[in-house]
Amino acid sequence: MDYLERKGVIGRLKTLSKPTGKPLWGAAVRTMLIIILAGILASYLGFGEGVGAVVSITLFACIIIDQPLPFRKVLPLAAVGAFLMSMAFASASIALLSLPVFIVLTAIWAFFPLSLYIFGDAEGLFGFMIFSSYFIATTLVKSSLTTLGWVECVLFAYLIASILLVLKFFGRDSYTRKMVAVGFLPQTHTNKMVSIRKNMAGLSIKKSFNDLLKDGVYLTGLRGYGKMVQSRLSGKTAEVFRGFMEESDAVSAQIADHIVNKRGGVDLQNLKSKFKELNFYKGDVDGLDAAKKVSKTFMSLIEGANAMISVVPTNEEHVKITSTHVPVTETLRSKFNLDSLYIRHALRFTIAMTIALLFIYLDHTRDALWIAMGVLIIIKPDVTSTIDNMILRVSFNLFAIILAIILAFFFPHDVLLIFALLALFFFRAFFPTYMGLSVMALTLFVVFIWPTGTVFENAVARLVDISIGALSSLFVVYAILPKRLTMNLPEQLSRVIKANQEYMEVVLVSGEEYDHKKATSKLEKAFLEHSNLEVALKKVQDSFKDVSEDLTVYEEISAASYSLTADTSAVAGLIEYGAWERDLTPLNDLGSKLLEIISSAVEEDKKPQDWPDLSIYSKILDEALAGHRELEQYMSWMASDIQIMHDEVKKAAEMGALGRYRDLT
C-alpha cells in the first residue's frame, strides 16, 4: 500500500473549511427580510418576551422551507416542523413545573430527533434543528407566558415564514427545470443525481423532463468514465479526444442553460465536427477504441436531449417520477440498535445535552448557556469527527473574537448592532456550505448583541465557554460507548456490492418465489454495509492528505450502489403489492453476473473485465416488462446504476485507488 500521510491540525482545518457549495445570497436576503418583518410584527402585536422566540423560530423555519426541495416536499416538512417546534416550546414550558419532568422531556427531545440520522444526512439535519428549537426554548421560556402563549409564538413565526412557501409554489416549474438541468452540468457528480432523484420522487412532470432527467443520470456517469479514458491517452489521440470532451462539456452546459431558461435547442455543429475528427482518426493506440465508444454514447445522449428541448409539444403527457425511498420499517430494523454509529451518537448526545441543559435550568447564566452551546455544536458521531469539529469551531470562534475586538475599537455600540445584523445575514448565506465562516458570523452576532459587558469581555467569555464545551464533548465521545474502527476501504466497498447482489437475487425472481422475509433480511444487510462504507469514507477524508481524487471515485461508486439498493427496493415493493407474476430471473442472472464482475475486480485490485454482450438486454426487458412502464423505469435505473459502478471501478483500478486504504486504523 502507498504511504498515506496523516493530516495535522492545520491540514484538518483547511479540509474542514473547504466549502461544499456556493454562498446562499438569495436565501440570506429572503431570510433577513422575513426575520425583520417577524420581529416588527411580534413587537407591535405585543408578544413581549416571546419576540425572541418568534425571531429564532423564524430563522429555523426559513432554513427548513428554503431547502432545495419541490413545493410538494417542503409543504409537509414545514407543517411537521411547525408542529414539533411548537411541542418543543410547550415541553420547555411544562418542564418548569419540576426538575424530574425537565430531565425526562430533555432526554426525549435529545434522543429521538438525533436518531433521525439513521435515515440520512438531510433527515438528521432536520432532527438537529428540531432539537435546536428545544435548546432555544429552554433558554427563553419563562413563566411570564403561558404554555399556549409560547406555542402561539412558534405558529406565528411559521406563519410569517410561509411567505417562502408562496414563492416556492409559484416557482414550481422553475425548480423542475433546474433539477432536470443539473445532470447536464459538467461539474455534477453521481451522488448529486441520486439526491435529485430522491427529492423529486413522487412528482408528476412532463415526459420529456423525465427523459431528460434519465439522460442526465447516464451523462453524469459517462463523463467521469470519459475523463478516466482521457487520462490514459497520449499524443495526438489525447489531443483529439480532449477537444471532443471539452466541446461536449460546453454543449452540455448550454443545454442545461436552455432547459432552465426555455431557450430551445443548441447548435451541435462544432461538436459533430469534433466527433467526426475523432472517429475518422486512425492509429494503433491503446485506449482509442474506448475513446470512440465514449464519444458515440455522448453524441447519442446529447443529440437526444437537444431534440427534446428543440420542440414545444402541446398537451404533453405527464409521468410520475418513481420513488426510490428506502422503506422506513426496514431502516429501523437494520439501524435502530447499538451497532449503529448514529444510535450511539444519539445516546451520547442525549446524556451530554441533558446534563448541559440541566445547568441552564438551574442557573440561567451566559456561561452555562454557551458551554451547553459548545456541546451542541461540537459533539459528533465518532472521535475523529468530534476532534475535527472542535478544531473548526474553536478556530473560527477565535478568528471571530479577534475581529470583534478590532471592530469594537473603531466603532461605537450603535454601529456594532448594525454589524450584528450583517453577521446574521452572513450566517444564513454561509450555512451550510461554508461551515467555518457561518460559525464565525454567528459568534460575531452574539458578541455584538449581548446586553451586558464590553465586547472584549463577551468575546473572551465565548471562547472560554466554547472551549469548555468542546472538551466536554470530547470526553463524552471517548467515555460513552466508544468504538474503534479498523477499515479496509476496498474490502468494505466489495461488501456493499455483494450485499446489493444478494438483495437483487431474492427480488428479481418469479412472482410466486418472492419471499418478503428473505428480501427484508438482505435489505437490512445492504443498508448496514452502506452505513459502514459511509463512515469509512468520512474517516479517510478527515485523516489523510492528498486523498480527494481517490475518494471522489469511491464516493461515485458508493452513490451509484446506494441508488441501486433503493431502486431494487422499489422493484420489490411493486412485486409484493402488485401481485407480480412474471418471471424476472433472466434480468436477475444478468445483473448478478455484472455485479460479480465488479466486486471481484475490487477484491483483486484489477480492472473489471469488459461487459458481456448487452444487446440482448433490451429484448429481455421488453419481454419481461411489457405493459408495465413503472417497473420498466426502475429496471432502466438499475441498469444505469450498475453501468456507473462498472465504469468508476475501472477508473479506480487504473488510478491505483483500489490498492490503497487497506487495514487503516
XYZ file of C-alpha atoms in Angstrom:
665
model
C 0.000 0.000 0.000
C 1.253 3.516 -0.827
C 2.240 5.564 2.197
C -0.576 7.774 3.445
C 0.387 10.921 5.301
C -1.905 11.906 8.144
C -3.167 15.461 8.420
C -2.052 17.787 11.191
C -4.226 20.432 12.855
C -3.677 22.975 10.071
C -4.363 20.349 7.413
C -7.591 19.327 9.077
C -8.670 22.946 9.418
C -8.093 23.518 5.696
C -10.122 20.439 4.824
C -12.949 21.325 7.183
C -13.016 24.916 5.936
C -13.396 23.854 2.327
C -16.793 24.995 1.000
C -19.330 22.422 -0.110
C -21.167 24.816 -2.401
C -21.745 28.468 -3.202
C -22.883 31.078 -0.657
C -26.684 31.282 -0.492
C -27.009 35.024 -1.007
C -30.603 34.880 -2.192
C -31.668 32.754 0.773
C -29.863 35.161 3.119
C -31.701 38.191 1.724
C -35.077 36.447 1.954
C -34.400 35.216 5.476
C -33.289 38.596 6.808
C -36.290 40.408 5.346
C -38.669 37.848 6.835
C -36.911 37.891 10.245
C -37.106 41.689 10.399
C -40.780 41.570 9.428
C -41.493 38.896 12.049
C -39.687 40.864 14.767
C -41.512 44.100 13.962
C -44.936 42.447 13.827
C -44.323 40.425 17.016
C -43.347 43.605 18.880
C -46.330 45.518 17.502
C -48.750 42.719 18.426
C -47.443 42.611 21.999
C -45.673 39.257 22.170
C -43.408 40.703 24.870
C -40.763 38.173 25.959
C -41.942 35.922 23.156
C -40.366 38.174 20.490
C -37.037 36.350 20.891
C -38.787 33.026 20.291
C -40.550 34.421 17.210
C -37.277 35.656 15.706
C -35.385 32.426 16.495
C -38.057 30.111 15.119
C -38.494 32.303 12.047
C -34.802 31.729 11.286
C -35.207 27.941 11.706
C -38.399 27.919 9.642
C -36.745 29.859 6.806
C -33.832 27.421 6.721
C -36.236 24.466 6.519
C -38.568 25.967 3.929
C -35.736 27.295 1.758
C -34.214 23.841 1.283
C -33.717 22.913 -2.397
C -36.829 20.752 -2.413
C -40.013 20.878 -4.514
C -43.107 22.553 -3.088
C -44.848 19.211 -2.534
C -41.983 18.054 -0.297
C -41.429 21.345 1.557
C -45.084 21.841 2.500
C -45.394 18.732 4.734
C -41.853 19.302 6.041
C -42.819 22.811 7.138
C -46.030 21.518 8.725
C -44.142 18.845 10.675
C -41.523 21.406 11.682
C -44.187 23.806 12.957
C -45.847 21.056 14.994
C -42.629 19.681 16.512
C -41.182 23.098 17.341
C -44.493 24.068 18.954
C -44.299 20.920 21.050
C -40.658 21.735 21.908
C -41.653 25.112 23.366
C -44.682 23.578 25.077
C -42.409 20.932 26.623
C -39.962 23.579 27.833
C -42.851 25.445 29.427
C -44.245 22.319 31.101
C -40.722 21.419 32.275
C -40.758 24.492 34.526
C -43.076 22.519 36.823
C -40.350 20.280 38.270
C -36.789 19.076 37.756
C -37.695 15.385 37.077
C -40.144 16.475 34.367
C -37.432 18.620 32.784
C -34.914 15.752 32.757
C -37.358 13.284 31.185
C -38.539 15.720 28.495
C -34.982 16.808 27.673
C -33.846 13.208 27.233
C -36.759 12.538 24.877
C -36.145 15.701 22.834
C -32.423 14.965 22.592
C -32.575 11.297 21.610
C -35.337 10.937 19.047
C -34.574 13.943 16.786
C -30.881 12.994 16.658
C -31.704 9.365 15.846
C -33.137 10.606 12.527
C -29.580 10.473 11.184
C -30.136 6.758 10.557
C -32.346 7.805 7.628
C -29.735 10.114 6.089
C -27.974 13.448 6.486
C -30.965 15.510 5.349
C -33.280 13.855 7.870
C -30.583 14.142 10.522
C -30.150 17.876 9.887
C -33.906 18.331 10.236
C -33.817 16.464 13.551
C -30.878 18.576 14.741
C -32.860 21.731 14.009
C -35.850 20.360 15.905
C -33.665 19.760 18.950
C -32.082 23.189 18.496
C -35.560 24.671 18.848
C -35.928 22.845 22.162
C -32.481 24.128 23.173
C -33.572 27.699 22.393
C -36.830 27.104 24.245
C -35.049 26.092 27.456
C -33.118 29.372 27.384
C -36.072 31.627 26.526
C -39.127 30.109 28.188
C -40.163 31.752 31.439
C -43.368 31.701 33.438
C -44.324 35.162 32.141
C -46.107 33.479 29.220
C -48.454 30.507 29.338
C -47.690 27.262 27.514
C -50.264 28.219 24.884
C -48.603 31.618 24.559
C -45.243 30.035 23.649
C -46.935 27.763 21.126
C -48.566 30.830 19.566
C -45.088 32.380 19.179
C -43.904 29.387 17.156
C -47.004 29.244 14.969
C -46.796 32.990 14.337
C -43.153 32.598 13.275
C -44.102 29.862 10.801
C -46.995 31.964 9.527
C -44.601 34.760 8.607
C -42.007 32.338 7.198
C -44.704 30.781 4.998
C -44.123 33.694 2.621
C -41.361 31.455 1.283
C -43.918 28.722 0.613
C -45.839 31.114 -1.621
C -42.648 31.858 -3.556
C -41.946 28.123 -3.911
C -45.482 27.487 -5.155
C -45.138 29.970 -7.999
C -41.624 28.726 -8.768
C -42.569 25.070 -9.237
C -41.812 24.921 -12.971
C -38.532 26.770 -12.472
C -37.497 24.289 -9.771
C -38.264 21.302 -12.011
C -36.276 22.781 -14.870
C -33.280 23.487 -12.630
C -33.263 19.959 -11.235
C -33.617 18.378 -14.693
C -30.755 20.553 -15.958
C -28.293 19.518 -13.211
C -27.328 16.285 -14.965
C -26.088 18.278 -17.963
C -23.749 20.472 -15.912
C -20.144 19.234 -16.346
C -19.333 19.590 -12.620
C -22.208 17.364 -11.428
C -21.359 14.122 -9.582
C -23.381 10.927 -9.339
C -24.279 11.465 -5.686
C -25.885 14.775 -6.658
C -28.098 12.997 -9.192
C -29.064 10.384 -6.602
C -30.102 13.217 -4.281
C -32.155 14.899 -7.017
C -33.969 11.687 -7.880
C -34.798 11.219 -4.210
C -36.041 14.792 -3.846
C -38.195 14.632 -6.962
C -39.649 11.185 -6.297
C -43.426 11.242 -6.467
C -43.652 14.397 -8.609
C -45.666 14.352 -11.808
C -43.657 16.030 -14.585
C -43.677 16.202 -18.369
C -42.484 13.046 -20.076
C -39.736 14.990 -21.854
C -38.471 16.281 -18.487
C -38.446 12.741 -17.141
C -36.463 11.552 -20.166
C -34.029 14.447 -19.765
C -33.592 13.556 -16.110
C -32.679 9.975 -17.046
C -30.287 11.185 -19.756
C -28.656 13.434 -17.173
C -28.015 10.446 -14.911
C -26.368 8.492 -17.742
C -24.365 11.520 -18.868
C -23.056 12.181 -15.356
C -21.680 8.668 -15.005
C -20.302 8.625 -18.540
C -18.491 11.932 -18.056
C -16.453 10.519 -15.173
C -15.510 7.494 -17.236
C -14.591 9.733 -20.164
C -12.127 11.660 -18.007
C -10.505 8.404 -16.981
C -10.173 7.333 -20.651
C -8.700 10.720 -21.483
C -6.057 10.384 -18.764
C -4.784 7.138 -20.350
C -4.276 8.581 -23.834
C -1.215 10.378 -25.154
C -0.007 12.306 -28.186
C -2.360 13.297 -30.985
C -5.068 10.880 -29.806
C -5.234 12.548 -26.396
C -5.408 15.969 -28.038
C -8.277 14.996 -30.346
C -10.262 13.276 -27.600
C -9.670 16.166 -25.201
C -11.050 18.537 -27.832
C -14.192 16.421 -28.121
C -14.639 16.202 -24.345
C -14.196 19.938 -23.853
C -16.689 20.705 -26.589
C -19.167 18.158 -25.222
C -18.911 19.791 -21.789
C -19.541 23.204 -23.329
C -22.547 21.959 -25.297
C -23.890 20.076 -22.289
C -23.672 23.242 -20.180
C -25.519 25.123 -22.933
C -28.276 22.512 -22.900
C -28.595 22.942 -19.124
C -28.918 26.700 -19.574
C -31.517 26.288 -22.325
C -33.557 23.866 -20.212
C -33.690 26.346 -17.325
C -34.393 29.417 -19.449
C -36.675 27.786 -22.085
C -34.398 28.703 -24.998
C -34.935 25.732 -27.299
C -32.179 23.712 -28.922
C -28.444 24.457 -29.177
C -26.015 24.387 -32.108
C -24.279 20.990 -32.304
C -22.278 21.691 -35.458
C -18.915 22.140 -33.749
C -19.457 19.057 -31.550
C -20.332 16.949 -34.605
C -17.144 18.163 -36.271
C -15.067 17.124 -33.242
C -16.876 13.770 -33.196
C -16.073 13.094 -36.861
C -12.441 14.085 -36.348
C -12.103 11.580 -33.505
C -13.896 8.712 -35.220
C -12.016 9.152 -38.517
C -8.722 9.193 -36.643
C -6.630 6.078 -37.289
C -3.842 4.579 -35.281
C -2.794 1.628 -33.186
C -3.178 3.465 -29.906
C -4.146 1.885 -26.604
C -7.457 3.355 -25.479
C -8.564 4.733 -28.862
C -11.428 2.250 -29.188
C -12.666 3.141 -25.693
C -12.489 6.846 -26.579
C -14.565 6.277 -29.713
C -17.173 4.276 -27.801
C -17.452 7.013 -25.172
C -17.822 9.678 -27.859
C -20.616 7.754 -29.605
C -22.574 7.443 -26.381
C -22.022 11.132 -25.632
C -23.335 12.091 -29.053
C -26.376 9.859 -28.685
C -27.321 11.373 -25.316
C -26.659 14.976 -26.308
C -28.467 14.709 -29.652
C -31.441 13.092 -27.945
C -31.576 15.784 -25.262
C -31.212 18.553 -27.824
C -34.062 17.121 -29.878
C -36.321 17.173 -26.806
C -35.644 20.815 -25.941
C -35.905 21.944 -29.572
C -39.665 21.413 -29.728
C -42.507 22.585 -27.517
C -45.078 19.763 -27.567
C -48.708 20.581 -26.897
C -50.749 18.551 -24.401
C -47.636 16.611 -23.417
C -48.172 13.529 -21.303
C -47.151 13.772 -17.644
C -45.476 10.896 -15.828
C -44.848 10.333 -12.147
C -41.236 10.018 -11.089
C -40.941 6.722 -9.309
C -39.876 6.759 -5.697
C -36.503 5.393 -4.637
C -37.108 5.892 -0.929
C -35.950 3.213 1.420
C -38.784 1.629 3.470
C -38.876 3.169 6.958
C -39.545 -0.117 8.757
C -36.529 -1.806 7.167
C -34.290 1.126 8.109
C -35.479 0.964 11.713
C -34.851 -2.786 11.896
C -31.370 -2.537 10.435
C -30.080 0.619 12.126
C -32.018 1.230 15.340
C -29.592 -0.671 17.536
C -26.266 -0.167 19.298
C -24.334 -1.400 16.262
C -25.371 1.816 14.529
C -22.892 4.668 14.819
C -25.743 7.173 14.788
C -27.756 5.500 17.544
C -24.630 5.514 19.701
C -24.278 9.190 18.837
C -27.885 9.857 19.810
C -27.319 8.203 23.207
C -24.122 10.178 23.868
C -25.793 13.362 22.721
C -28.764 12.722 24.997
C -26.610 12.242 28.090
C -24.367 15.225 27.312
C -27.180 17.645 26.463
C -29.380 16.591 29.388
C -26.520 17.402 31.772
C -25.653 20.643 29.942
C -29.247 21.889 29.841
C -29.677 20.924 33.485
C -27.133 23.620 34.384
C -29.117 26.142 32.329
C -32.319 25.040 34.075
C -30.714 25.616 37.482
C -28.753 28.745 36.584
C -29.587 30.887 33.528
C -26.108 32.410 33.287
C -24.474 33.105 29.978
C -21.552 30.817 30.821
C -23.825 27.816 31.336
C -25.660 28.654 28.132
C -22.537 28.810 25.999
C -20.905 25.748 27.479
C -24.079 23.881 26.535
C -23.944 25.515 23.097
C -20.373 24.240 22.727
C -21.534 20.676 23.366
C -24.477 21.123 20.990
C -22.431 22.243 18.001
C -19.271 20.174 18.531
C -20.211 16.626 19.547
C -20.268 14.262 16.550
C -20.855 10.509 15.996
C -17.193 9.470 16.358
C -13.944 10.650 17.926
C -12.314 11.805 14.682
C -15.309 13.885 13.615
C -15.628 15.407 17.098
C -11.953 16.406 17.115
C -12.343 17.886 13.637
C -15.427 19.807 14.679
C -13.634 21.059 17.783
C -10.743 22.338 15.658
C -13.159 24.036 13.263
C -15.421 25.670 15.862
C -12.740 26.822 18.286
C -10.509 28.166 15.493
C -13.235 30.183 13.795
C -14.539 31.398 17.137
C -11.038 32.686 17.819
C -10.999 34.469 14.445
C -14.413 35.962 15.222
C -13.283 37.194 18.624
C -10.206 38.917 17.177
C -12.356 40.589 14.511
C -14.975 41.647 17.087
C -12.355 43.297 19.289
C -10.850 45.152 16.312
C -14.275 46.424 15.192
C -15.212 47.466 18.737
C -12.014 49.511 18.940
C -13.016 51.634 15.927
C -16.847 51.769 16.045
C -19.451 52.800 18.654
C -22.060 50.419 20.079
C -24.876 51.513 17.722
C -22.767 50.698 14.668
C -21.861 47.317 16.184
C -25.574 46.459 16.284
C -25.693 47.058 12.540
C -22.677 44.755 12.197
C -24.629 42.186 14.234
C -27.427 42.185 11.629
C -24.835 41.854 8.877
C -23.284 38.935 10.744
C -26.675 37.200 10.917
C -27.072 37.792 7.179
C -23.671 36.192 6.512
C -24.514 33.283 8.826
C -27.524 32.430 6.657
C -25.561 32.955 3.441
C -22.728 30.656 4.539
C -24.865 27.960 6.237
C -24.393 25.102 5.465
C -21.920 25.422 2.556
C -19.214 27.387 4.433
C -19.451 25.972 7.940
C -16.361 27.739 9.281
C -17.500 31.167 8.136
C -21.057 30.518 9.353
C -19.678 29.717 12.828
C -17.616 32.896 12.732
C -20.614 35.021 11.692
C -22.865 33.565 14.400
C -20.265 34.289 17.094
C -19.944 37.894 15.898
C -23.727 38.265 16.053
C -23.930 37.012 19.637
C -20.937 39.054 20.856
C -22.358 42.277 19.418
C -25.937 41.912 20.724
C -25.167 40.536 24.207
C -26.763 43.041 26.587
C -24.116 43.103 29.338
C -20.365 43.609 29.477
C -17.929 45.008 26.927
C -17.295 43.433 23.552
C -13.888 42.267 24.785
C -15.392 40.582 27.865
C -18.138 38.929 25.821
C -15.694 37.750 23.170
C -13.227 36.183 25.599
C -16.072 34.583 27.588
C -17.436 32.993 24.397
C -14.048 31.485 23.547
C -13.615 30.059 27.050
C -17.155 28.660 27.154
C -16.957 27.094 23.690
C -13.609 25.526 24.624
C -15.093 24.023 27.783
C -17.990 22.678 25.734
C -15.548 21.249 23.192
C -13.526 19.411 25.836
C -16.747 18.127 27.402
C -17.835 16.776 24.009
C -14.517 15.027 23.528
C -14.786 13.423 26.969
C -18.303 12.161 26.243
C -17.295 10.613 22.913
C -14.320 8.839 24.500
C -16.169 7.759 27.652
C -19.628 6.664 26.463
C -19.933 3.664 24.121
C -16.550 4.209 22.419
C -15.982 2.261 19.235
C -12.665 1.964 17.422
C -12.827 1.320 13.708
C -10.321 -0.623 11.625
C -11.034 -0.031 7.973
C -10.297 -1.787 4.739
C -11.938 0.547 2.258
C -11.773 -1.671 -0.868
C -12.993 -4.669 1.146
C -15.902 -2.622 2.516
C -16.770 -1.450 -0.982
C -16.798 -5.061 -2.152
C -19.131 -5.960 0.725
C -21.547 -3.241 -0.360
C -21.560 -4.522 -3.940
C -22.046 -8.132 -2.815
C -24.861 -7.102 -0.475
C -26.567 -5.483 -3.453
C -26.028 -8.630 -5.475
C -27.575 -10.813 -2.766
C -30.516 -8.447 -2.416
C -31.129 -8.397 -6.154
C -31.049 -12.203 -6.286
C -34.003 -12.507 -3.880
C -36.016 -9.724 -5.555
C -35.683 -10.416 -9.291
C -37.457 -13.752 -9.275
C -40.770 -15.063 -10.479
C -43.781 -13.774 -8.557
C -44.515 -16.965 -6.645
C -40.891 -17.282 -5.482
C -40.671 -13.822 -3.906
C -40.041 -14.081 -0.148
C -40.687 -10.877 1.797
C -38.835 -12.017 4.923
C -35.751 -13.037 2.982
C -35.787 -9.806 0.947
C -36.074 -7.720 4.115
C -33.125 -9.517 5.668
C -30.947 -8.862 2.611
C -32.042 -5.218 2.525
C -31.052 -4.744 6.161
C -27.612 -6.173 5.387
C -27.224 -3.873 2.385
C -28.012 -0.793 4.476
C -25.639 -1.834 7.229
C -22.807 -2.194 4.696
C -23.688 1.172 3.129
C -23.545 2.810 6.544
C -20.138 1.278 7.273
C -18.805 2.471 3.915
C -20.068 5.982 4.570
C -18.238 6.102 7.903
C -15.029 4.720 6.356
C -15.024 7.303 3.564
C -15.541 10.139 6.030
C -12.720 8.927 8.267
C -10.249 8.631 5.387
C -11.173 12.094 4.148
C -10.665 13.664 7.561
C -7.486 11.779 8.457
C -5.192 11.749 5.416
C -3.658 14.204 2.986
C -3.995 14.153 -0.806
C -6.819 11.618 -0.981
C -9.571 13.762 -2.507
C -9.140 12.419 -6.059
C -9.339 8.803 -4.899
C -12.285 9.463 -2.607
C -14.215 11.176 -5.381
C -14.188 7.892 -7.283
C -15.128 5.880 -4.183
C -17.996 8.283 -3.488
C -19.263 7.942 -7.063
C -19.322 4.148 -6.694
C -20.970 4.433 -3.281
C -23.666 6.777 -4.584
C -24.465 4.515 -7.541
C -24.522 1.481 -5.240
C -26.915 3.146 -2.805
C -29.107 4.149 -5.719
C -29.130 0.514 -6.869
C -30.265 -0.603 -3.402
C -33.080 1.935 -3.397
C -34.188 1.036 -6.936
C -34.166 -2.677 -6.118
C -36.306 -1.891 -3.060
C -38.788 -0.074 -5.271
C -38.975 -3.099 -7.574
C -39.544 -5.302 -4.533
C -42.443 -3.078 -3.494
C -44.051 -3.298 -6.927
C -43.666 -7.064 -6.956
C -45.049 -7.508 -3.457
C -48.019 -5.156 -3.657
C -48.780 -5.568 -7.340
C -49.076 -9.357 -7.288
C -46.365 -9.568 -9.944
C -46.388 -12.924 -11.664
C -43.882 -12.569 -14.490
C -40.506 -14.244 -14.318
C -37.655 -11.745 -13.796
C -34.970 -14.425 -13.473
C -33.264 -13.546 -16.807
C -32.764 -9.987 -15.557
C -31.515 -11.375 -12.247
C -28.942 -13.572 -13.973
C -27.596 -10.667 -15.987
C -27.496 -8.200 -13.070
C -25.892 -10.732 -10.734
C -23.211 -11.555 -13.281
C -22.340 -7.884 -13.758
C -22.116 -7.213 -10.018
C -19.918 -10.288 -9.593
C -17.543 -8.871 -12.222
C -17.387 -5.551 -10.356
C -16.934 -6.961 -6.832
C -14.214 -9.375 -7.992
C -12.299 -6.523 -9.575
C -12.438 -4.541 -6.328
C -11.262 -7.520 -4.244
C -8.416 -8.397 -6.596
C -7.316 -4.809 -7.243
C -7.669 -5.004 -11.008
C -9.742 -3.520 -13.798
C -13.113 -5.244 -14.221
C -13.407 -7.292 -17.364
C -15.317 -5.812 -20.268
C -19.064 -6.020 -20.291
C -20.708 -9.122 -21.703
C -22.839 -8.633 -24.791
C -25.748 -6.470 -23.629
C -27.572 -6.366 -26.941
C -29.948 -8.977 -25.566
C -30.787 -6.813 -22.541
C -33.368 -4.637 -24.318
C -35.138 -7.712 -25.683
C -35.254 -9.360 -22.238
C -36.528 -6.119 -20.731
C -39.272 -5.778 -23.331
C -40.439 -9.371 -22.927
C -40.396 -9.409 -19.131
C -41.854 -5.960 -18.510
C -44.138 -5.325 -21.447
C -47.096 -3.226 -20.378
C -45.634 -2.181 -17.042
C -43.987 1.216 -17.519
C -43.222 1.871 -13.855
C -41.325 -1.371 -13.368
C -39.530 -0.876 -16.662
C -38.366 2.554 -15.494
C -36.904 1.102 -12.318
C -35.079 -1.577 -14.247
C -33.624 1.108 -16.507
C -32.412 2.981 -13.423
C -30.816 -0.215 -12.106
C -29.019 -0.778 -15.400
C -27.704 2.792 -15.214
C -26.555 2.304 -11.602
C -24.594 -0.847 -12.491
C -23.073 0.805 -15.577
C -21.786 3.716 -13.466
C -20.386 1.340 -10.838
C -18.507 -0.628 -13.505
C -17.029 2.474 -15.140
C -15.972 4.042 -11.835
C -14.378 0.814 -10.533
C -12.403 0.613 -13.764
C -11.298 4.194 -13.214
C -10.356 3.452 -9.579
C -8.258 0.462 -10.644
C -6.340 2.474 -13.223
C -5.675 5.217 -10.655
C -4.381 2.665 -8.157
C -7.113 3.640 -5.672
C -8.148 0.002 -5.131
C -4.692 -0.852 -3.813
C -4.705 1.813 -1.131
C -6.726 2.277 2.063
C -6.452 -1.290 3.357
C -6.157 -2.060 7.090
C -6.400 1.545 8.274
C -6.984 2.451 11.935
